Amino acid sequence: MSADPIIRVRGLHTQFGAQVVHHDLDLDVYRGEILGVVGGSGTGKSVLLREIVGLTRPQAGTIEVMGTEMLIASEAERSRLDDKMGVMFQDGALFSSLTVRENVEVPMRRFDGLDPETRAALADLKISLVGLPYMAGGKYPSELSGGMRKRAGLARSLALDPDILFLDEPTAGLDPIGASAFDALIRGLSRSLGLTVFLVTHDLDTLHATCDRIAVLAEKKVLVTGTMETLREVDHPWVHDYFNGPRARAATPSAAAD
């Protein structure tokens, strides 16, 4: 994990009408780490993800990704950064009228030099990379289980070999066995591909199994960052209840033995 942040957020202010979601929010994400982002309902976890990738614009602040200031970047700079960021939304967000292979090919179609055979071969490689069988490439999203759709969405997010992977509630709706397998997949891909992962989740098992650090959103800002062990010691009502409750202790065997 690099000592220099690959994502640097400073003074972020986000507001929808009269509702202030973020105020003076600061966050660093370091190259090569898996950062989990947690917080209560309405704290703007997914909004923060969308702001970093450029889908939502904050009212104030700076968002620097790989040395480029996103809010003032030129179209060419944004396009370059888009190729270096992969995003997986909840349930994969696949195009229902396209097969899995065609879905994975969508980001590749931006490049005129790739012929259809090469695109299909690269898509099959990504499909295999996320643990889907070859036959899944020819299926439509409606023909897949929830876990397979998530893996297909992950394959599409990896289509352009990104440096940073953004995951929004990747294990939501999965049974415990499927969620555990997906956690292991994320951890393995991060290490083997050198990915930096920004992971929004509420799943304590995912936090324990995959994340190097955790950022807690509360009081309209990043209240604290740290490991699960250090966050257990934080003297804040929500943080204490979240990381010391029965679910947290079940997710952390060493804590359960205390």
mmCIF file of C-alpha atoms in Angstrom:
data_model
loop_
_atom_site.group_PDB
_atom_site.id
_atom_site.type_symbol
_atom_site.label_atom_id
_atom_site.label_comp_id
_atom_site.label_asym_id
_atom_site.label_seq_id
_atom_site.Cartn_x
_atom_site.Cartn_y
_atom_site.Cartn_z
ATOM 1 C CA MET A 1 0.000 0.000 0.000
ATOM 2 C CA SER A 2 1.433 3.355 -1.101
ATOM 3 C CA ALA A 3 1.945 6.236 1.338
ATOM 4 C CA ASP A 4 0.568 8.685 -1.251
ATOM 5 C CA PRO A 5 -3.207 8.932 -1.700
ATOM 6 C CA ILE A 6 -4.593 7.880 -5.077
ATOM 7 C CA ILE A 7 -7.852 9.654 -4.121
ATOM 8 C CA ARG A 8 -7.813 12.876 -2.107
ATOM 9 C CA VAL A 9 -11.061 14.583 -1.064
ATOM 10 C CA ARG A 10 -11.003 17.915 0.773
ATOM 11 C CA GLY A 11 -13.729 20.206 2.092
ATOM 12 C CA LEU A 12 -16.540 18.419 0.279
ATOM 13 C CA HIS A 13 -19.977 19.989 0.634
ATOM 14 C CA THR A 14 -22.990 18.200 -0.810
ATOM 15 C CA GLN A 15 -26.529 19.498 -0.600
ATOM 16 C CA PHE A 16 -29.853 18.500 -2.165
ATOM 17 C CA GLY A 17 -32.319 21.338 -1.618
ATOM 18 C CA ALA A 18 -32.318 22.097 2.082
ATOM 19 C CA GLN A 19 -30.728 18.751 2.968
ATOM 20 C CA VAL A 20 -26.996 18.900 3.643
ATOM 21 C CA VAL A 21 -25.471 15.451 3.111
ATOM 22 C CA HIS A 22 -21.746 16.248 3.412
ATOM 23 C CA HIS A 23 -20.098 19.250 5.024
ATOM 24 C CA ASP A 24 -16.338 19.815 5.096
ATOM 25 C CA LEU A 25 -15.690 16.142 4.342
ATOM 26 C CA ASP A 26 -12.060 15.009 3.970
ATOM 27 C CA LEU A 27 -10.870 11.567 2.862
ATOM 28 C CA ASP A 28 -7.694 9.920 1.587
ATOM 29 C CA VAL A 29 -7.637 6.568 -0.216
ATOM 30 C CA TYR A 30 -4.217 4.993 -0.656
ATOM 31 C CA ARG A 31 -2.989 3.089 -3.690
ATOM 32 C CA GLY A 32 -3.373 -0.662 -3.291
ATOM 33 C CA GLU A 33 -5.696 -0.639 -0.291
ATOM 34 C CA ILE A 34 -9.267 -1.850 0.106
ATOM 35 C CA LEU A 35 -11.174 0.918 1.876
ATOM 36 C CA GLY A 36 -14.599 0.126 3.301
ATOM 37 C CA VAL A 37 -17.050 3.028 3.676
ATOM 38 C CA VAL A 38 -19.799 2.668 6.271
ATOM 39 C CA GLY A 39 -22.358 4.899 7.926
ATOM 40 C CA GLY A 40 -25.975 5.125 8.948
ATOM 41 C CA SER A 41 -28.839 5.570 6.514
ATOM 42 C CA GLY A 42 -28.705 8.942 4.777
ATOM 43 C CA THR A 43 -25.043 9.660 5.495
ATOM 44 C CA GLY A 44 -24.250 9.797 1.773
ATOM 45 C CA LYS A 45 -22.038 6.753 1.256
ATOM 46 C CA SER A 46 -23.192 6.049 -2.292
ATOM 47 C CA VAL A 47 -23.387 9.794 -3.014
ATOM 48 C CA LEU A 48 -19.698 10.095 -2.104
ATOM 49 C CA LEU A 49 -18.848 7.237 -4.482
ATOM 50 C CA ARG A 50 -20.799 8.900 -7.286
ATOM 51 C CA GLU A 51 -19.049 12.219 -6.647
ATOM 52 C CA ILE A 52 -15.595 10.673 -6.817
ATOM 53 C CA VAL A 53 -16.325 8.942 -10.137
ATOM 54 C CA GLY A 54 -17.898 12.119 -11.548
ATOM 55 C CA LEU A 55 -21.584 11.145 -11.711
ATOM 56 C CA THR A 56 -22.700 13.702 -9.092
ATOM 57 C CA ARG A 57 -21.242 17.168 -8.619
ATOM 58 C CA PRO A 58 -20.828 18.572 -5.082
ATOM 59 C CA GLN A 59 -21.498 22.210 -4.231
ATOM 60 C CA ALA A 60 -17.961 22.799 -2.939
ATOM 61 C CA GLY A 61 -14.656 21.081 -2.243
ATOM 62 C CA THR A 62 -11.994 19.280 -4.248
ATOM 63 C CA ILE A 63 -11.778 15.690 -5.471
ATOM 64 C CA GLU A 64 -8.371 14.644 -6.751
ATOM 65 C CA VAL A 65 -8.014 11.243 -8.447
ATOM 66 C CA MET A 66 -4.577 10.064 -9.554
ATOM 67 C CA GLY A 67 -3.318 13.632 -9.432
ATOM 68 C CA THR A 68 -6.158 15.152 -11.474
ATOM 69 C CA GLU A 69 -8.707 17.548 -9.958
ATOM 70 C CA MET A 70 -11.996 16.025 -11.108
ATOM 71 C CA LEU A 71 -14.177 19.118 -10.780
ATOM 72 C CA ILE A 72 -12.074 21.245 -13.153
ATOM 73 C CA ALA A 73 -10.627 18.517 -15.388
ATOM 74 C CA SER A 74 -10.909 18.866 -19.162
ATOM 75 C CA GLU A 75 -12.996 16.429 -21.173
ATOM 76 C CA ALA A 76 -9.828 14.650 -22.316
ATOM 77 C CA GLU A 77 -8.544 14.326 -18.739
ATOM 78 C CA ARG A 78 -11.891 12.990 -17.557
ATOM 79 C CA SER A 79 -11.973 10.468 -20.378
ATOM 80 C CA ARG A 80 -8.481 9.271 -19.432
ATOM 81 C CA LEU A 81 -9.549 8.871 -15.798
ATOM 82 C CA ASP A 82 -12.766 7.092 -16.758
ATOM 83 C CA ASP A 83 -10.628 4.367 -18.343
ATOM 84 C CA LYS A 84 -8.765 3.923 -15.048
ATOM 85 C CA MET A 85 -11.870 3.576 -12.858
ATOM 86 C CA GLY A 86 -14.218 0.604 -12.811
ATOM 87 C CA VAL A 87 -17.621 0.865 -11.112
ATOM 88 C CA MET A 88 -19.964 -1.898 -10.002
ATOM 89 C CA PHE A 89 -23.374 -0.744 -8.807
ATOM 90 C CA GLN A 90 -25.827 -2.785 -6.768
ATOM 91 C CA ASP A 91 -27.036 -5.985 -8.478
ATOM 92 C CA GLY A 92 -24.573 -5.396 -11.317
ATOM 93 C CA ALA A 93 -26.725 -2.804 -13.191
ATOM 94 C CA LEU A 94 -26.459 -4.871 -16.368
ATOM 95 C CA PHE A 95 -28.212 -4.093 -19.646
ATOM 96 C CA SER A 96 -31.075 -6.603 -19.733
ATOM 97 C CA SER A 97 -31.179 -6.761 -23.554
ATOM 98 C CA LEU A 98 -27.498 -7.750 -23.833
ATOM 99 C CA THR A 99 -25.820 -11.030 -22.996
ATOM 100 C CA VAL A 100 -23.193 -11.111 -20.262
ATOM 101 C CA ARG A 101 -20.440 -11.110 -22.889
ATOM 102 C CA GLU A 102 -22.000 -8.136 -24.676
ATOM 103 C CA ASN A 103 -22.360 -6.306 -21.356
ATOM 104 C CA VAL A 104 -18.669 -6.764 -20.614
ATOM 105 C CA GLU A 105 -17.813 -5.575 -24.132
ATOM 106 C CA VAL A 106 -19.697 -2.265 -23.689
ATOM 107 C CA PRO A 107 -16.768 -0.278 -22.183
ATOM 108 C CA MET A 108 -14.426 -1.689 -24.846
ATOM 109 C CA ARG A 109 -16.515 -0.276 -27.683
ATOM 110 C CA ARG A 110 -15.012 3.152 -26.989
ATOM 111 C CA PHE A 111 -11.853 1.931 -28.703
ATOM 112 C CA ASP A 112 -12.126 1.721 -32.480
ATOM 113 C CA GLY A 113 -9.028 -0.460 -32.830
ATOM 114 C CA LEU A 114 -10.633 -3.513 -31.212
ATOM 115 C CA ASP A 115 -12.267 -5.887 -33.674
ATOM 116 C CA PRO A 116 -15.319 -7.933 -32.565
ATOM 117 C CA GLU A 117 -13.322 -11.152 -32.144
ATOM 118 C CA THR A 118 -10.772 -9.464 -29.883
ATOM 119 C CA ARG A 119 -13.503 -7.794 -27.820
ATOM 120 C CA ALA A 120 -15.268 -11.111 -27.337
ATOM 121 C CA ALA A 121 -12.026 -12.846 -26.326
ATOM 122 C CA LEU A 122 -11.200 -10.114 -23.809
ATOM 123 C CA ALA A 123 -14.729 -10.265 -22.423
ATOM 124 C CA ASP A 124 -14.445 -14.029 -21.982
ATOM 125 C CA LEU A 125 -11.180 -13.469 -20.099
ATOM 126 C CA LYS A 126 -12.869 -11.053 -17.682
ATOM 127 C CA ILE A 127 -15.813 -13.431 -17.254
ATOM 128 C CA SER A 128 -13.412 -16.209 -16.334
ATOM 129 C CA LEU A 129 -11.479 -13.866 -14.023
ATOM 130 C CA VAL A 130 -14.522 -13.338 -11.780
ATOM 131 C CA GLY A 131 -15.238 -17.051 -11.510
ATOM 132 C CA LEU A 132 -18.116 -17.387 -13.977
ATOM 133 C CA PRO A 133 -18.253 -20.429 -16.295
ATOM 134 C CA TYR A 134 -17.689 -19.869 -20.012
ATOM 135 C CA MET A 135 -21.337 -20.637 -20.798
ATOM 136 C CA ALA A 136 -22.444 -17.649 -18.709
ATOM 137 C CA GLY A 137 -21.132 -15.316 -21.416
ATOM 138 C CA GLY A 138 -23.993 -16.192 -23.749
ATOM 139 C CA LYS A 139 -26.741 -15.811 -21.154
ATOM 140 C CA TYR A 140 -28.922 -12.771 -20.459
ATOM 141 C CA PRO A 141 -29.011 -11.204 -16.981
ATOM 142 C CA SER A 142 -32.534 -12.551 -16.371
ATOM 143 C CA GLU A 143 -31.165 -16.086 -16.793
ATOM 144 C CA LEU A 144 -28.596 -15.664 -14.011
ATOM 145 C CA SER A 145 -28.805 -15.971 -10.247
ATOM 146 C CA GLY A 146 -28.245 -12.865 -8.129
ATOM 147 C CA GLY A 147 -24.695 -13.920 -7.322
ATOM 148 C CA MET A 148 -23.876 -14.557 -10.962
ATOM 149 C CA ARG A 149 -25.285 -11.143 -11.958
ATOM 150 C CA LYS A 150 -23.012 -9.491 -9.418
ATOM 151 C CA ARG A 151 -20.015 -11.351 -10.818
ATOM 152 C CA ALA A 152 -21.026 -10.324 -14.333
ATOM 153 C CA GLY A 153 -21.241 -6.701 -13.181
ATOM 154 C CA LEU A 154 -17.803 -7.075 -11.637
ATOM 155 C CA ALA A 155 -16.443 -8.471 -14.907
ATOM 156 C CA ARG A 156 -17.766 -5.431 -16.763
ATOM 157 C CA SER A 157 -16.181 -3.076 -14.224
ATOM 158 C CA LEU A 158 -12.832 -4.783 -14.921
ATOM 159 C CA ALA A 159 -13.190 -4.583 -18.705
ATOM 160 C CA LEU A 160 -10.599 -1.820 -19.194
ATOM 161 C CA ASP A 161 -8.112 -3.037 -16.558
ATOM 162 C CA PRO A 162 -8.794 -0.157 -14.118
ATOM 163 C CA ASP A 163 -6.469 1.011 -11.378
ATOM 164 C CA ILE A 164 -9.361 1.824 -9.012
ATOM 165 C CA LEU A 165 -12.455 -0.289 -8.460
ATOM 166 C CA PHE A 166 -15.615 1.193 -6.914
ATOM 167 C CA LEU A 167 -18.129 -1.249 -5.420
ATOM 168 C CA ASP A 168 -21.541 -0.202 -4.090
ATOM 169 C CA GLU A 169 -22.973 -2.778 -1.652
ATOM 170 C CA PRO A 170 -21.425 -5.703 -3.566
ATOM 171 C CA THR A 171 -22.755 -8.456 -1.261
ATOM 172 C CA ALA A 172 -26.249 -7.028 -0.646
ATOM 173 C CA GLY A 173 -28.894 -9.700 -1.210
ATOM 174 C CA LEU A 174 -26.462 -12.623 -1.258
ATOM 175 C CA ASP A 175 -26.747 -15.583 1.093
ATOM 176 C CA PRO A 176 -23.860 -15.979 3.591
ATOM 177 C CA ILE A 177 -22.010 -18.538 1.464
ATOM 178 C CA GLY A 178 -22.326 -16.444 -1.693
ATOM 179 C CA ALA A 179 -21.309 -13.282 0.157
ATOM 180 C CA SER A 180 -18.251 -14.987 1.646
ATOM 181 C CA ALA A 181 -17.194 -16.239 -1.799
ATOM 182 C CA PHE A 182 -17.627 -12.748 -3.254
ATOM 183 C CA ASP A 183 -15.557 -11.254 -0.409
ATOM 184 C CA ALA A 184 -12.756 -13.705 -1.178
ATOM 185 C CA LEU A 185 -12.999 -12.845 -4.885
ATOM 186 C CA ILE A 186 -12.645 -9.113 -4.209
ATOM 187 C CA ARG A 187 -9.679 -9.660 -1.909
ATOM 188 C CA GLY A 188 -7.992 -11.969 -4.392
ATOM 189 C CA LEU A 189 -8.512 -9.667 -7.380
ATOM 190 C CA SER A 190 -7.245 -6.667 -5.435
ATOM 191 C CA ARG A 191 -4.023 -8.453 -4.572
ATOM 192 C CA SER A 192 -3.423 -10.185 -7.913
ATOM 193 C CA LEU A 193 -4.280 -7.154 -10.090
ATOM 194 C CA GLY A 194 -2.917 -4.440 -7.786
ATOM 195 C CA LEU A 195 -6.320 -2.755 -7.537
ATOM 196 C CA THR A 196 -7.285 0.026 -5.186
ATOM 197 C CA VAL A 197 -10.828 -0.706 -3.990
ATOM 198 C CA PHE A 198 -13.392 1.804 -2.675
ATOM 199 C CA LEU A 199 -16.131 -0.349 -1.171
ATOM 200 C CA VAL A 200 -19.454 0.939 0.171
ATOM 201 C CA THR A 201 -21.054 -1.659 2.423
ATOM 202 C CA HIS A 202 -23.028 -2.278 5.585
ATOM 203 C CA ASP A 203 -21.892 -5.911 5.784
ATOM 204 C CA LEU A 204 -19.650 -6.439 8.814
ATOM 205 C CA ASP A 205 -18.432 -9.780 7.464
ATOM 206 C CA THR A 206 -17.274 -8.020 4.294
ATOM 207 C CA LEU A 207 -15.482 -5.343 6.316
ATOM 208 C CA HIS A 208 -13.663 -7.967 8.350
ATOM 209 C CA ALA A 209 -12.825 -10.254 5.415
ATOM 210 C CA THR A 210 -11.721 -7.728 2.808
ATOM 211 C CA CYS A 211 -10.922 -4.239 4.099
ATOM 212 C CA ASP A 212 -7.528 -2.849 5.082
ATOM 213 C CA ARG A 213 -9.160 0.295 6.509
ATOM 214 C CA ILE A 214 -12.669 1.526 7.189
ATOM 215 C CA ALA A 215 -13.990 5.088 6.880
ATOM 216 C CA VAL A 216 -17.033 5.961 8.981
ATOM 217 C CA LEU A 217 -19.431 8.624 7.657
ATOM 218 C CA ALA A 218 -21.293 10.415 10.440
ATOM 219 C CA GLU A 219 -22.222 13.999 11.273
ATOM 220 C CA LYS A 220 -21.944 14.882 7.546
ATOM 221 C CA LYS A 221 -18.231 14.029 7.323
ATOM 222 C CA VAL A 222 -15.714 11.216 7.610
ATOM 223 C CA LEU A 223 -15.737 10.959 11.374
ATOM 224 C CA VAL A 224 -12.898 8.462 11.719
ATOM 225 C CA THR A 225 -10.861 5.921 9.735
ATOM 226 C CA GLY A 226 -9.062 2.823 10.947
ATOM 227 C CA THR A 227 -9.139 -0.957 11.175
ATOM 228 C CA MET A 228 -12.035 -2.815 12.761
ATOM 229 C CA GLU A 229 -9.883 -3.302 15.841
ATOM 230 C CA THR A 230 -9.118 0.399 16.277
ATOM 231 C CA LEU A 231 -12.699 1.433 15.527
ATOM 232 C CA ARG A 232 -13.935 -0.766 18.365
ATOM 233 C CA GLU A 233 -12.202 1.666 20.726
ATOM 234 C CA VAL A 234 -13.740 4.864 19.301
ATOM 235 C CA ASP A 235 -15.868 6.762 21.826
ATOM 236 C CA HIS A 236 -18.807 7.730 19.622
ATOM 237 C CA PRO A 237 -22.319 6.284 20.097
ATOM 238 C CA TRP A 238 -22.937 5.097 16.527
ATOM 239 C CA VAL A 239 -19.365 3.854 15.976
ATOM 240 C CA HIS A 240 -19.353 2.054 19.332
ATOM 241 C CA ASP A 241 -22.699 0.358 18.722
ATOM 242 C CA TYR A 242 -21.808 -0.621 15.158
ATOM 243 C CA PHE A 243 -18.396 -2.118 15.888
ATOM 244 C CA ASN A 244 -19.159 -3.624 19.297
ATOM 245 C CA GLY A 245 -22.650 -5.017 18.782
ATOM 246 C CA PRO A 246 -23.470 -8.742 18.478
ATOM 247 C CA ARG A 247 -23.113 -8.742 14.669
ATOM 248 C CA ALA A 248 -19.675 -7.121 14.870
ATOM 249 C CA ARG A 249 -18.487 -9.646 17.436
ATOM 250 C CA ALA A 250 -19.801 -12.513 15.304
ATOM 251 C CA ALA A 251 -17.877 -11.114 12.308
ATOM 252 C CA THR A 252 -14.678 -10.777 14.346
ATOM 253 C CA PRO A 253 -13.849 -14.037 16.132
ATOM 254 C CA SER A 254 -11.003 -12.470 18.128
ATOM 255 C CA ALA A 255 -13.445 -9.873 19.470
ATOM 256 C CA ALA A 256 -15.927 -12.544 20.438
ATOM 257 C CA ALA A 257 -13.252 -14.199 22.548
ATOM 258 C CA ASP A 258 -12.512 -11.020 24.544
#
